[in-house]
Amino acid sequence: MFDDLPPDLDRLRTLRTWHVLWVQRIDAKIHALLRRQAEAEHGRRHRPPAPDWVVEVGIGTGRPPIQLHAGDCYMLGSRRRPVDRDEARRLLTGGLRACSHCRPDNRLEVLDLSRPMFLRADRTSVPCRPISSSLGAAW
């Protein structure tokens, strides 16, 4: 028989104590990892949905709104607050700047009223562009 254990009782008890301590450490690590996995799964299941519209806010007093983004915009800053569709439309019509990357004004169908529009045959609005002439731009 292959026996590499010490022959005396004191050393065997020391080895047993040492192994019990290691098994306790291993069990504690297993339980911590299981708890962490359960918390992560709970977080995934109960995560609130991403907002549809987000306002990027400034750093001054009252944190004034700076720009409106779609909820999935990659250019979103770290200072932000979610808004619903009605507030997003109200902010845009009130003069808040729309993000030029995600174009929330197009998604919300808010027309740019500063430029004249004409209706195409397929009933979609298109901005008019000035016609160049020798006398300058004319509408």
PDB file of C-alpha atoms in Angstrom:
ATOM      1  CA  MET A   1       0.000   0.000   0.000  1.00  0.00           C
ATOM      2  CA  PHE A   2       1.212   3.496  -0.881  1.00  0.00           C
ATOM      3  CA  ASP A   3       1.296   5.470   2.362  1.00  0.00           C
ATOM      4  CA  ASP A   4       3.040   8.825   2.401  1.00  0.00           C
ATOM      5  CA  LEU A   5       1.334  10.096   5.567  1.00  0.00           C
ATOM      6  CA  PRO A   6       3.348  10.656   8.738  1.00  0.00           C
ATOM      7  CA  PRO A   7       3.348   7.743  11.200  1.00  0.00           C
ATOM      8  CA  ASP A   8       2.671   9.704  14.407  1.00  0.00           C
ATOM      9  CA  LEU A   9      -0.720  10.926  15.684  1.00  0.00           C
ATOM     10  CA  ASP A  10       0.270  14.574  16.333  1.00  0.00           C
ATOM     11  CA  ARG A  11       1.338  15.234  12.766  1.00  0.00           C
ATOM     12  CA  LEU A  12      -1.755  13.467  11.392  1.00  0.00           C
ATOM     13  CA  ARG A  13      -4.015  15.693  13.522  1.00  0.00           C
ATOM     14  CA  THR A  14      -2.107  18.772  12.322  1.00  0.00           C
ATOM     15  CA  LEU A  15      -2.600  17.724   8.691  1.00  0.00           C
ATOM     16  CA  ARG A  16      -6.294  17.059   9.315  1.00  0.00           C
ATOM     17  CA  THR A  17      -6.746  20.517  10.901  1.00  0.00           C
ATOM     18  CA  TRP A  18      -4.910  22.148   8.012  1.00  0.00           C
ATOM     19  CA  HIS A  19      -7.101  20.351   5.438  1.00  0.00           C
ATOM     20  CA  VAL A  20     -10.290  21.218   7.332  1.00  0.00           C
ATOM     21  CA  LEU A  21      -9.298  24.879   7.199  1.00  0.00           C
ATOM     22  CA  TRP A  22      -8.665  24.634   3.443  1.00  0.00           C
ATOM     23  CA  VAL A  23     -12.008  22.908   2.865  1.00  0.00           C
ATOM     24  CA  GLN A  24     -13.727  25.696   4.852  1.00  0.00           C
ATOM     25  CA  ARG A  25     -12.003  28.347   2.711  1.00  0.00           C
ATOM     26  CA  ILE A  26     -12.994  26.533  -0.475  1.00  0.00           C
ATOM     27  CA  ASP A  27     -16.609  26.185   0.727  1.00  0.00           C
ATOM     28  CA  ALA A  28     -16.749  29.883   1.631  1.00  0.00           C
ATOM     29  CA  LYS A  29     -15.462  30.817  -1.843  1.00  0.00           C
ATOM     30  CA  ILE A  30     -18.014  28.519  -3.512  1.00  0.00           C
ATOM     31  CA  HIS A  31     -20.863  30.091  -1.502  1.00  0.00           C
ATOM     32  CA  ALA A  32     -19.641  33.618  -2.314  1.00  0.00           C
ATOM     33  CA  LEU A  33     -19.527  32.834  -6.047  1.00  0.00           C
ATOM     34  CA  LEU A  34     -22.987  31.247  -5.947  1.00  0.00           C
ATOM     35  CA  ARG A  35     -24.346  34.306  -4.131  1.00  0.00           C
ATOM     36  CA  ARG A  36     -22.712  36.641  -6.677  1.00  0.00           C
ATOM     37  CA  GLN A  37     -24.191  34.666  -9.585  1.00  0.00           C
ATOM     38  CA  ALA A  38     -27.650  34.737  -7.972  1.00  0.00           C
ATOM     39  CA  GLU A  39     -27.404  38.517  -7.465  1.00  0.00           C
ATOM     40  CA  ALA A  40     -26.314  39.042 -11.069  1.00  0.00           C
ATOM     41  CA  GLU A  41     -29.193  36.925 -12.364  1.00  0.00           C
ATOM     42  CA  HIS A  42     -31.632  38.795 -10.117  1.00  0.00           C
ATOM     43  CA  GLY A  43     -30.283  42.084 -11.488  1.00  0.00           C
ATOM     44  CA  ARG A  44     -30.690  40.901 -15.091  1.00  0.00           C
ATOM     45  CA  ARG A  45     -34.283  39.796 -14.476  1.00  0.00           C
ATOM     46  CA  HIS A  46     -35.341  42.930 -12.586  1.00  0.00           C
ATOM     47  CA  ARG A  47     -33.427  45.601 -14.528  1.00  0.00           C
ATOM     48  CA  PRO A  48     -35.693  48.484 -15.526  1.00  0.00           C
ATOM     49  CA  PRO A  49     -36.130  48.947 -19.274  1.00  0.00           C
ATOM     50  CA  ALA A  50     -33.945  51.504 -21.005  1.00  0.00           C
ATOM     51  CA  PRO A  51     -35.697  54.858 -21.476  1.00  0.00           C
ATOM     52  CA  ASP A  52     -36.898  55.795 -24.956  1.00  0.00           C
ATOM     53  CA  TRP A  53     -35.767  59.418 -24.624  1.00  0.00           C
ATOM     54  CA  VAL A  54     -33.023  60.986 -22.517  1.00  0.00           C
ATOM     55  CA  VAL A  55     -32.147  64.608 -21.797  1.00  0.00           C
ATOM     56  CA  GLU A  56     -28.496  65.437 -21.312  1.00  0.00           C
ATOM     57  CA  VAL A  57     -28.284  68.033 -18.559  1.00  0.00           C
ATOM     58  CA  GLY A  58     -25.683  70.686 -17.745  1.00  0.00           C
ATOM     59  CA  ILE A  59     -23.596  71.218 -14.643  1.00  0.00           C
ATOM     60  CA  GLY A  60     -24.868  74.600 -13.510  1.00  0.00           C
ATOM     61  CA  THR A  61     -27.486  75.590 -10.982  1.00  0.00           C
ATOM     62  CA  GLY A  62     -30.687  73.737 -11.713  1.00  0.00           C
ATOM     63  CA  ARG A  63     -28.890  71.505 -14.225  1.00  0.00           C
ATOM     64  CA  PRO A  64     -30.427  72.993 -17.385  1.00  0.00           C
ATOM     65  CA  PRO A  65     -31.157  70.624 -20.288  1.00  0.00           C
ATOM     66  CA  ILE A  66     -28.565  70.749 -23.053  1.00  0.00           C
ATOM     67  CA  GLN A  67     -29.524  68.169 -25.657  1.00  0.00           C
ATOM     68  CA  LEU A  68     -32.138  65.475 -26.326  1.00  0.00           C
ATOM     69  CA  HIS A  69     -31.075  61.931 -27.238  1.00  0.00           C
ATOM     70  CA  ALA A  70     -32.799  58.676 -28.081  1.00  0.00           C
ATOM     71  CA  GLY A  71     -32.393  56.111 -25.301  1.00  0.00           C
ATOM     72  CA  ASP A  72     -30.052  53.952 -27.409  1.00  0.00           C
ATOM     73  CA  CYS A  73     -27.752  56.800 -28.516  1.00  0.00           C
ATOM     74  CA  TYR A  74     -24.033  56.097 -28.248  1.00  0.00           C
ATOM     75  CA  MET A  75     -23.231  59.803 -27.752  1.00  0.00           C
ATOM     76  CA  LEU A  76     -25.109  60.056 -24.448  1.00  0.00           C
ATOM     77  CA  GLY A  77     -23.187  61.884 -21.739  1.00  0.00           C
ATOM     78  CA  SER A  78     -22.945  60.852 -18.104  1.00  0.00           C
ATOM     79  CA  ARG A  79     -25.250  63.622 -16.813  1.00  0.00           C
ATOM     80  CA  ARG A  80     -28.711  62.655 -17.995  1.00  0.00           C
ATOM     81  CA  ARG A  81     -32.288  62.017 -17.012  1.00  0.00           C
ATOM     82  CA  PRO A  82     -34.992  59.979 -18.740  1.00  0.00           C
ATOM     83  CA  VAL A  83     -38.060  61.717 -20.160  1.00  0.00           C
ATOM     84  CA  ASP A  84     -41.261  60.417 -21.704  1.00  0.00           C
ATOM     85  CA  ARG A  85     -42.341  61.012 -25.299  1.00  0.00           C
ATOM     86  CA  ASP A  86     -44.552  64.010 -24.524  1.00  0.00           C
ATOM     87  CA  GLU A  87     -41.857  65.833 -22.577  1.00  0.00           C
ATOM     88  CA  ALA A  88     -39.295  65.068 -25.294  1.00  0.00           C
ATOM     89  CA  ARG A  89     -41.580  66.597 -27.945  1.00  0.00           C
ATOM     90  CA  ARG A  90     -42.273  69.595 -25.692  1.00  0.00           C
ATOM     91  CA  LEU A  91     -38.536  70.161 -25.120  1.00  0.00           C
ATOM     92  CA  LEU A  92     -37.781  69.964 -28.843  1.00  0.00           C
ATOM     93  CA  THR A  93     -40.545  72.365 -29.803  1.00  0.00           C
ATOM     94  CA  GLY A  94     -39.365  74.652 -27.004  1.00  0.00           C
ATOM     95  CA  GLY A  95     -35.989  75.006 -28.688  1.00  0.00           C
ATOM     96  CA  LEU A  96     -33.854  72.276 -27.087  1.00  0.00           C
ATOM     97  CA  ARG A  97     -31.146  71.011 -29.434  1.00  0.00           C
ATOM     98  CA  ALA A  98     -31.550  67.476 -30.801  1.00  0.00           C
ATOM     99  CA  CYS A  99     -28.565  65.122 -31.009  1.00  0.00           C
ATOM    100  CA  SER A 100     -27.157  65.095 -34.529  1.00  0.00           C
ATOM    101  CA  HIS A 101     -26.208  61.409 -34.261  1.00  0.00           C
ATOM    102  CA  CYS A 102     -29.433  59.695 -33.129  1.00  0.00           C
ATOM    103  CA  ARG A 103     -31.802  62.385 -34.531  1.00  0.00           C
ATOM    104  CA  PRO A 104     -34.590  62.231 -31.928  1.00  0.00           C
ATOM    105  CA  ASP A 105     -36.434  65.030 -33.739  1.00  0.00           C
ATOM    106  CA  ASN A 106     -36.873  62.732 -36.761  1.00  0.00           C
ATOM    107  CA  ARG A 107     -37.921  59.783 -34.599  1.00  0.00           C
ATOM    108  CA  LEU A 108     -40.446  61.955 -32.770  1.00  0.00           C
ATOM    109  CA  GLU A 109     -41.612  63.432 -36.089  1.00  0.00           C
ATOM    110  CA  VAL A 110     -40.981  66.985 -34.914  1.00  0.00           C
ATOM    111  CA  LEU A 111     -40.549  69.143 -37.995  1.00  0.00           C
ATOM    112  CA  ASP A 112     -37.968  71.883 -38.102  1.00  0.00           C
ATOM    113  CA  LEU A 113     -40.273  74.870 -38.336  1.00  0.00           C
ATOM    114  CA  SER A 114     -37.448  77.326 -38.991  1.00  0.00           C
ATOM    115  CA  ARG A 115     -37.189  76.207 -42.647  1.00  0.00           C
ATOM    116  CA  PRO A 116     -40.079  76.173 -45.122  1.00  0.00           C
ATOM    117  CA  MET A 117     -41.328  72.708 -46.037  1.00  0.00           C
ATOM    118  CA  PHE A 118     -43.151  71.360 -49.043  1.00  0.00           C
ATOM    119  CA  LEU A 119     -45.206  68.178 -49.337  1.00  0.00           C
ATOM    120  CA  ARG A 120     -44.005  65.597 -51.852  1.00  0.00           C
ATOM    121  CA  ALA A 121     -46.329  63.420 -53.886  1.00  0.00           C
ATOM    122  CA  ASP A 122     -45.912  60.547 -51.413  1.00  0.00           C
ATOM    123  CA  ARG A 123     -47.196  62.871 -48.629  1.00  0.00           C
ATOM    124  CA  THR A 124     -43.859  63.269 -46.819  1.00  0.00           C
ATOM    125  CA  SER A 125     -42.430  66.626 -45.879  1.00  0.00           C
ATOM    126  CA  VAL A 126     -39.099  67.729 -47.292  1.00  0.00           C
ATOM    127  CA  PRO A 127     -37.264  70.972 -46.502  1.00  0.00           C
ATOM    128  CA  CYS A 128     -37.181  73.505 -49.317  1.00  0.00           C
ATOM    129  CA  ARG A 129     -33.766  74.632 -50.419  1.00  0.00           C
ATOM    130  CA  PRO A 130     -33.168  78.064 -51.857  1.00  0.00           C
ATOM    131  CA  ILE A 131     -32.727  78.258 -55.609  1.00  0.00           C
ATOM    132  CA  SER A 132     -29.476  79.908 -56.599  1.00  0.00           C
ATOM    133  CA  SER A 133     -29.637  82.640 -59.162  1.00  0.00           C
ATOM    134  CA  SER A 134     -27.419  85.464 -60.313  1.00  0.00           C
ATOM    135  CA  LEU A 135     -29.304  87.768 -57.951  1.00  0.00           C
ATOM    136  CA  GLY A 136     -28.791  85.506 -54.915  1.00  0.00           C
ATOM    137  CA  ALA A 137     -30.894  82.936 -53.149  1.00  0.00           C
ATOM    138  CA  ALA A 138     -34.624  83.090 -53.723  1.00  0.00           C
ATOM    139  CA  TRP A 139     -37.464  81.047 -52.311  1.00  0.00           C
TER     140      TRP A 139
END
